[in-house]
PDB file of C-alpha atoms in Angstrom:
ATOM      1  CA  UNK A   1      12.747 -41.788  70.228  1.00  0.00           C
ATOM      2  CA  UNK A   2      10.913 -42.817  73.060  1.00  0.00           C
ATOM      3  CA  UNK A   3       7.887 -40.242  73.336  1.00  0.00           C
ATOM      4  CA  UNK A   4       5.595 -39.402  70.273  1.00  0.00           C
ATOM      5  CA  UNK A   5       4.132 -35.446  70.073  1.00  0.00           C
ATOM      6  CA  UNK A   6       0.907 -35.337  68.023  1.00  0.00           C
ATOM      7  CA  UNK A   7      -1.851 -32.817  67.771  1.00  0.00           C
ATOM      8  CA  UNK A   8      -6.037 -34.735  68.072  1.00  0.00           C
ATOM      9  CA  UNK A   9      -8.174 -32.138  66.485  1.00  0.00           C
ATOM     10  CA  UNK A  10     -11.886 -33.091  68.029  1.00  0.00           C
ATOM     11  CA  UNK A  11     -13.939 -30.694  66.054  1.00  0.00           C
ATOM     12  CA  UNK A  12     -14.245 -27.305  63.970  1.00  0.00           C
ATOM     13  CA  UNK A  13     -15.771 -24.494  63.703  1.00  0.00           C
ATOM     14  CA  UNK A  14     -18.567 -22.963  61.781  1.00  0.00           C
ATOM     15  CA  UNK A  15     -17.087 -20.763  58.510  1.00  0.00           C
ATOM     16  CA  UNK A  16     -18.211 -16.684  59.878  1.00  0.00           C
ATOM     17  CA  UNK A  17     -18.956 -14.153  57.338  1.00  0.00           C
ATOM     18  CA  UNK A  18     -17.660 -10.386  58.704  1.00  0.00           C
ATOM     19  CA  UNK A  19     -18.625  -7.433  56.846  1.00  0.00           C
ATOM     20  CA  UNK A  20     -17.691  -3.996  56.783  1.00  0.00           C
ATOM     21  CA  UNK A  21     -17.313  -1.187  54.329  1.00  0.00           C
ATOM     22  CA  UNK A  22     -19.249  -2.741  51.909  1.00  0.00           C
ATOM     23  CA  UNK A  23     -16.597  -5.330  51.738  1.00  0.00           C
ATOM     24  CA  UNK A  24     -17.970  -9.156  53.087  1.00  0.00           C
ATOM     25  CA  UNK A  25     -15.473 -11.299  53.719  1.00  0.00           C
ATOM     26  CA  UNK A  26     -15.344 -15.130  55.095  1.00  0.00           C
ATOM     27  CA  UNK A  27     -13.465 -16.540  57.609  1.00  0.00           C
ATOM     28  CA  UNK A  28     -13.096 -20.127  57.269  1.00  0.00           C
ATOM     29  CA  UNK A  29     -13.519 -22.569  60.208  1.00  0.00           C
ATOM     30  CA  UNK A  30     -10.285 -23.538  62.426  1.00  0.00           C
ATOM     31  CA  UNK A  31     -10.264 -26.695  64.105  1.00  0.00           C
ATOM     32  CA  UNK A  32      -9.953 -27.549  67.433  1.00  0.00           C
ATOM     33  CA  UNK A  33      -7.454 -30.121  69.358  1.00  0.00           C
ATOM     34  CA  UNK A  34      -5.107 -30.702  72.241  1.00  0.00           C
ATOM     35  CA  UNK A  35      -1.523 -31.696  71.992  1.00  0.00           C
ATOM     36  CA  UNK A  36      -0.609 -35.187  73.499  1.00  0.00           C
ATOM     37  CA  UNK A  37       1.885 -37.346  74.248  1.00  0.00           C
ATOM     38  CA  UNK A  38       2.392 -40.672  74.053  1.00  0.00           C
ATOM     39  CA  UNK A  39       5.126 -43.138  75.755  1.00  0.00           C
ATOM     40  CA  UNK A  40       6.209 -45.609  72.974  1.00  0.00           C
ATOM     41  CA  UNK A  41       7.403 -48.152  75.538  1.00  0.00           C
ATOM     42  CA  UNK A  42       4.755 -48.039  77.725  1.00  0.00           C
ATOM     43  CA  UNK A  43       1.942 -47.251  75.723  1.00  0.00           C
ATOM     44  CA  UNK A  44       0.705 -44.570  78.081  1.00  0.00           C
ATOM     45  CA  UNK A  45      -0.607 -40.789  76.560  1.00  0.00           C
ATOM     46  CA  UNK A  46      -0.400 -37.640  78.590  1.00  0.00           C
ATOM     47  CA  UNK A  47      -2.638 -34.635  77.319  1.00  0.00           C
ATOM     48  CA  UNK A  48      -0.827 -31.612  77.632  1.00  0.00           C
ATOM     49  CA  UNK A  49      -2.337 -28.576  79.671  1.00  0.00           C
ATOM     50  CA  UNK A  50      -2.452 -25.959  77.507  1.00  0.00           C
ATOM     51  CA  UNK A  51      -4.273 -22.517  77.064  1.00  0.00           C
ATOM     52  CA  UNK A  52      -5.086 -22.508  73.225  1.00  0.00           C
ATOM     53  CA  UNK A  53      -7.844 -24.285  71.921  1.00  0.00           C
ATOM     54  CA  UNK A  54      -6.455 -24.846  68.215  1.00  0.00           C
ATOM     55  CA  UNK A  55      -2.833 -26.651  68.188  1.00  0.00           C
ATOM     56  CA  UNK A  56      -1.004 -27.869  65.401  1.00  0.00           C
ATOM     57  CA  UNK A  57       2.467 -28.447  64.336  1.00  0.00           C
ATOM     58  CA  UNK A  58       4.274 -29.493  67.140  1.00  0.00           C
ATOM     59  CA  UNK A  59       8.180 -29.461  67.292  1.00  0.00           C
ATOM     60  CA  UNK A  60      10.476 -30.709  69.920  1.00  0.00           C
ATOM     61  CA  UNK A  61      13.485 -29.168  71.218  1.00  0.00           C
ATOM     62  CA  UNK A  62      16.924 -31.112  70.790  1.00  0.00           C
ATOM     63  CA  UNK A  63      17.240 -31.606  73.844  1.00  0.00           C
ATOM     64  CA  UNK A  64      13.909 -33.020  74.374  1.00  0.00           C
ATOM     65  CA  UNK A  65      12.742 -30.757  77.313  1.00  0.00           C
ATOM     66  CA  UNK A  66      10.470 -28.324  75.430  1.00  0.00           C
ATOM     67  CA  UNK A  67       7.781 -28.549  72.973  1.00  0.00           C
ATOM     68  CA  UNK A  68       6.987 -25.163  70.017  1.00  0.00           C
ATOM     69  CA  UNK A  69       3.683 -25.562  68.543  1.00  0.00           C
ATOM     70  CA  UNK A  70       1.313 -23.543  66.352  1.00  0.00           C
ATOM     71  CA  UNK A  71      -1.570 -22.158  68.892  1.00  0.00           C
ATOM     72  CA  UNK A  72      -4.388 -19.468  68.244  1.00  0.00           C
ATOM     73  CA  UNK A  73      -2.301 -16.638  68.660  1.00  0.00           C
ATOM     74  CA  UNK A  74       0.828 -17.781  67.876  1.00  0.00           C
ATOM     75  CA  UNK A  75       3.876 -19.733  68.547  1.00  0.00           C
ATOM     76  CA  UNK A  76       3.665 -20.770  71.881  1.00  0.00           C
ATOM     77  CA  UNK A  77       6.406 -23.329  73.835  1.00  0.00           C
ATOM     78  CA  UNK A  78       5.275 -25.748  77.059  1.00  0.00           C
ATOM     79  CA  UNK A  79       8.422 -27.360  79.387  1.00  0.00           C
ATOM     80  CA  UNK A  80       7.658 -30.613  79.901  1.00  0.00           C
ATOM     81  CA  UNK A  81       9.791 -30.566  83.186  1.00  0.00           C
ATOM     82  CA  UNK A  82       7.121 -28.495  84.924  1.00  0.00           C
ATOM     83  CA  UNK A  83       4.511 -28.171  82.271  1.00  0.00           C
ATOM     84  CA  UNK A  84       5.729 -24.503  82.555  1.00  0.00           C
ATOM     85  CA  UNK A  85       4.113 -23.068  79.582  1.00  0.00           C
ATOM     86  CA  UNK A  86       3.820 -19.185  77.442  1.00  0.00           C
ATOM     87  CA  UNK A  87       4.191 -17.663  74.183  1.00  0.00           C
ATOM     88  CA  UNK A  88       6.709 -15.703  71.912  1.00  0.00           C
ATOM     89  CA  UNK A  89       6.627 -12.231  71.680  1.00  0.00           C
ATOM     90  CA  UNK A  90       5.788 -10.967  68.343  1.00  0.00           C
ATOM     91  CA  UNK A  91       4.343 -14.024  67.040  1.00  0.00           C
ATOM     92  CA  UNK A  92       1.184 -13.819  65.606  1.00  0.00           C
ATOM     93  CA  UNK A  93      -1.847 -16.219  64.529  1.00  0.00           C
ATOM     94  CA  UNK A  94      -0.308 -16.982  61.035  1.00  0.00           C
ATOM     95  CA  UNK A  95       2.453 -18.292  62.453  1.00  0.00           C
ATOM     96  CA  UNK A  96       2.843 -22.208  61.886  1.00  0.00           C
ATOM     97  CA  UNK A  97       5.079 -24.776  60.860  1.00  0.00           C
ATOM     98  CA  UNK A  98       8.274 -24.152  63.617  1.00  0.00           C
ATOM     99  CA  UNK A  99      11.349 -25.717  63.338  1.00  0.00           C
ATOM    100  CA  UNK A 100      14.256 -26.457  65.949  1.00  0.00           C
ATOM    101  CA  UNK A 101      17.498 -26.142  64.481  1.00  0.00           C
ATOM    102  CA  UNK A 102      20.074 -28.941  65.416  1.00  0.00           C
ATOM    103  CA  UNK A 103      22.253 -27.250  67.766  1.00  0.00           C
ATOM    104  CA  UNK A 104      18.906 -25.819  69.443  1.00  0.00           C
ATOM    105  CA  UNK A 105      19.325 -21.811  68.938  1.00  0.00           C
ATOM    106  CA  UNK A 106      16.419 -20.801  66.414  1.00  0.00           C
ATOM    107  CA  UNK A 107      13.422 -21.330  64.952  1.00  0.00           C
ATOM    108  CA  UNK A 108      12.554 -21.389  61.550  1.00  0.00           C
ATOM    109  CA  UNK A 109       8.772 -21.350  60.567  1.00  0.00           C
ATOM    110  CA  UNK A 110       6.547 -19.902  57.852  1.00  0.00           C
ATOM    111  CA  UNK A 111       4.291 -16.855  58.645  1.00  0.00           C
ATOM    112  CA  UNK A 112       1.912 -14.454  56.110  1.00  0.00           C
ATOM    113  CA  UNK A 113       3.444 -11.797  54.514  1.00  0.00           C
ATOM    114  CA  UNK A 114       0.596  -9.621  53.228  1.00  0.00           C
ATOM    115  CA  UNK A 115      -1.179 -12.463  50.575  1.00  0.00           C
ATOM    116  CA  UNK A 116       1.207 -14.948  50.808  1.00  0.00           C
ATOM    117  CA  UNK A 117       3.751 -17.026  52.825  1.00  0.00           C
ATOM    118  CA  UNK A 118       7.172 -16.528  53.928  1.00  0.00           C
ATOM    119  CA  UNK A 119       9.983 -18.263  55.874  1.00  0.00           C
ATOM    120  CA  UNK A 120      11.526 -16.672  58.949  1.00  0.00           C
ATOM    121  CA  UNK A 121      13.358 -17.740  61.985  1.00  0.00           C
ATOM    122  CA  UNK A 122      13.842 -16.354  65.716  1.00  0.00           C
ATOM    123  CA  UNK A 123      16.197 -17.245  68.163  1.00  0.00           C
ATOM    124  CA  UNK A 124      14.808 -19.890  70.913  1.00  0.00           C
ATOM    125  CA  UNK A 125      13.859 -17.301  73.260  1.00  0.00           C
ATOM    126  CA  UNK A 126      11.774 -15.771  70.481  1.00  0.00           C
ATOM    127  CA  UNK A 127      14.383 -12.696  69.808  1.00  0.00           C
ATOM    128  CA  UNK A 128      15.668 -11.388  66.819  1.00  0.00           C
ATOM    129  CA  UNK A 129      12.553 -12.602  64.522  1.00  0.00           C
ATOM    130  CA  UNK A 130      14.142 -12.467  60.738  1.00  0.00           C
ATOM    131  CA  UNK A 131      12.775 -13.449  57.110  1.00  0.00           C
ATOM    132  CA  UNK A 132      14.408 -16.017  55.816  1.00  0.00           C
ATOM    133  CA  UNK A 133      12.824 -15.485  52.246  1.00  0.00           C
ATOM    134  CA  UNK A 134      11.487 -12.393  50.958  1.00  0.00           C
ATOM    135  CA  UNK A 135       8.866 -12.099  48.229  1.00  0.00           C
ATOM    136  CA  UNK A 136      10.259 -14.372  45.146  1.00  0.00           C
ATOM    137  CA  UNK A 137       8.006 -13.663  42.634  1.00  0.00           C
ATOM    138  CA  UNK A 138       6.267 -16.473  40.774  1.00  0.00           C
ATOM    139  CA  UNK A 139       4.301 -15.918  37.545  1.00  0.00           C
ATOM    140  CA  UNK A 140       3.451 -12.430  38.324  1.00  0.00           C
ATOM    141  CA  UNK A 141       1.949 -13.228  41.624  1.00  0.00           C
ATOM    142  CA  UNK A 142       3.924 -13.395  45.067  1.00  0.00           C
ATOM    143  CA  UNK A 143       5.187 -16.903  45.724  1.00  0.00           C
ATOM    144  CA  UNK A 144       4.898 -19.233  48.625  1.00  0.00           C
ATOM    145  CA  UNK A 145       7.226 -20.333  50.692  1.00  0.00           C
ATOM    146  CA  UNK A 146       6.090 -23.327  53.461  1.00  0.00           C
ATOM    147  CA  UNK A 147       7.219 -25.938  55.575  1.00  0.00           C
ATOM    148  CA  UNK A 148      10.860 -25.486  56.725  1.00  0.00           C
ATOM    149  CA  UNK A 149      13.299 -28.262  57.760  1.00  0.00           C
ATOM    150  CA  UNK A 150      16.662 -27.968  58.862  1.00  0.00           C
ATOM    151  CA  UNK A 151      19.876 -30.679  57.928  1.00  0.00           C
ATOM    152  CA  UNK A 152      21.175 -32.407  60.886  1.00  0.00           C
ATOM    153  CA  UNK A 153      24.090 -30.233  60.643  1.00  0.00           C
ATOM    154  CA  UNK A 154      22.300 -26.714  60.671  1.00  0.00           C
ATOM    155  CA  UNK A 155      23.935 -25.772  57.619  1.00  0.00           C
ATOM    156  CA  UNK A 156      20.665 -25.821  55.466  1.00  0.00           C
ATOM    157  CA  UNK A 157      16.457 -25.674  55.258  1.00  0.00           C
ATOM    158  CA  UNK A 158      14.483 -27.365  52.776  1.00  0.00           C
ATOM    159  CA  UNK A 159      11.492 -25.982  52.366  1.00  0.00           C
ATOM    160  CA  UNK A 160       8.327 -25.954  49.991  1.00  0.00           C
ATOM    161  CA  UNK A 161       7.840 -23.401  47.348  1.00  0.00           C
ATOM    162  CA  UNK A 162       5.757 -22.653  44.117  1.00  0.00           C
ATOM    163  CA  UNK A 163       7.857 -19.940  43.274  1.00  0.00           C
ATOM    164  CA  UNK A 164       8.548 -21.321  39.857  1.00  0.00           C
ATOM    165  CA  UNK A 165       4.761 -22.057  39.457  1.00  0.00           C
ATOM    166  CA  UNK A 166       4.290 -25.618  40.547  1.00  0.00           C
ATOM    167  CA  UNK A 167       5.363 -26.299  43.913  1.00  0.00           C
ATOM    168  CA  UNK A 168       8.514 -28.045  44.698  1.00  0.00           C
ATOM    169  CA  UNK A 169      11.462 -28.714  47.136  1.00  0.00           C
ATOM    170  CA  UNK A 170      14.014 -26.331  47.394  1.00  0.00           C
ATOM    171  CA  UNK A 171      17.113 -25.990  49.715  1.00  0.00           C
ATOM    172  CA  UNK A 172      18.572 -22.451  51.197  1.00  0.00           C
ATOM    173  CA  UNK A 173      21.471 -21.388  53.350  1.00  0.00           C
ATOM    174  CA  UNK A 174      20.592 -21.452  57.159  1.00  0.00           C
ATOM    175  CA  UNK A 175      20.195 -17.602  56.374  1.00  0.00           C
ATOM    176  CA  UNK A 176      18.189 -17.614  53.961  1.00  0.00           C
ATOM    177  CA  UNK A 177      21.229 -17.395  51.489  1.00  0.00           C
ATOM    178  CA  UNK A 178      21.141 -19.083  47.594  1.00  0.00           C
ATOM    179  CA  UNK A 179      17.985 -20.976  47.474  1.00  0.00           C
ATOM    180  CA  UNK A 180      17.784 -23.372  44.441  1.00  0.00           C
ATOM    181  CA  UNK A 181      15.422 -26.337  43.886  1.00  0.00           C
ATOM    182  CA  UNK A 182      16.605 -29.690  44.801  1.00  0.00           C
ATOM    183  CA  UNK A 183      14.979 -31.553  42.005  1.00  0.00           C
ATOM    184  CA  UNK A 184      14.233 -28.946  39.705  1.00  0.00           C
ATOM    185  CA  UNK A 185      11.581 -30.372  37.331  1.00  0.00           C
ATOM    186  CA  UNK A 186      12.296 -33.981  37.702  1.00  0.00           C
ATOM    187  CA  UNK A 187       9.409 -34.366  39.995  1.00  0.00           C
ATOM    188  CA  UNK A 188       6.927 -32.392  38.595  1.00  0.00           C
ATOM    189  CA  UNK A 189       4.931 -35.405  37.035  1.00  0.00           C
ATOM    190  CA  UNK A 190       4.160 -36.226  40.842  1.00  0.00           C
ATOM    191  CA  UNK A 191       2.025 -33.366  41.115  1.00  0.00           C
ATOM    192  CA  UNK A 192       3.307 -32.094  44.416  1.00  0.00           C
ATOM    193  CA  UNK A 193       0.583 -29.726  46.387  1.00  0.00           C
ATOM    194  CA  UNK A 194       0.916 -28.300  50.064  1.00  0.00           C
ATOM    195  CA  UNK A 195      -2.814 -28.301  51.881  1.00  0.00           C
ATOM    196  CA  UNK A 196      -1.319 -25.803  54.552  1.00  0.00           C
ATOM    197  CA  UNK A 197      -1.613 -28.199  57.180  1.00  0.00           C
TER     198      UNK A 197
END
């Protein structure tokens, strides 16, 4: 409780059209940013040295000795002991959102599955990469499923989903096991949206 993580996104891109086969698509702009710390007691920020020029979603170890973070390839980790820094194998750039669990172990975080989002999670070392969910349909169209958070035992991950059409909270096994929506449609009039950020 005594150090803040928080990404400073200092620009963006310009949107870049790529055609081929007759097809034109458009890639839409990324922004850029550095990861940062700052020192709640002292008031003091440290900018982290890393290699990745877009950064988001940073997530601390328990143990407080190792940041995970979003980066333009990947998921990518930095020790803050001696700023040693790399990246997980496998990972790739539509990986975002990761997630210590409690005891430390895994990862949970939400990658792209074809045209839509999934849940997974990988051991700390970035081994045994898993799905977590797997293609709930929603209203004849794959469904989404975003933003996983573990319970401060490890038992369970809430996460975001619109597989029932709007999105809403919903809570799974650590293994992906029994998901069911916490509020079911009680919160609906709240209009709930994710901005995938």
């Amino acid at each position: 409780g005594r150090t803040l993580a928080f990404t400073l996104n200092y620009g963006s891109s310009e949107p870049m059209e790529v055609c081929f086969f007759g097809f034109c698509y458009t890639i839409p702009p990324f922004s850029a940013g550095n990861l940062w710390l700052a020192n709640l007691e002292t008031g003091e920020f440290l900018n982290l040295p890393l290699d990745d020029r877009v950064v988001h979603s940073p997530t601390w170890s328990p143990d407080g000795q190792r940041i995970v973070y979003a980066g333009e390839s990947g998921l990518a980790w930095i020790d803050l002991d001696d700023m040693d820094k790399g990246r997980f194998p496998g990972s790739s750039a539509w990986d975002n959102s990761p997630a210590f669990s409690p005891d430390g172990r895994q990862i949970a975080f939400m990658g792209r599955a074809h045209d839509h989002w999934e849940l997974f999670v990988m051991n700390a070392d970035g081994s045994g990469r898993r799905p977590l969910t797997q293609g709930a349909a929603g209203e004849g169209r794959p469904a989404n499923s975003v933003a996983p958070a573990w319970s401060p035992d490890g038992d369970r991950i809430a996460f975001v989903s619109d597989r029932d059409g709007p999105w809403r909270i919903y809570v799974m096994g650590s293994d992906g096991s029994a998901p069911v929506s916490m509020f079911r449609r009680k919160l609906d009039g709240l209009g709930m949206t994710y901005e995938w950020a």
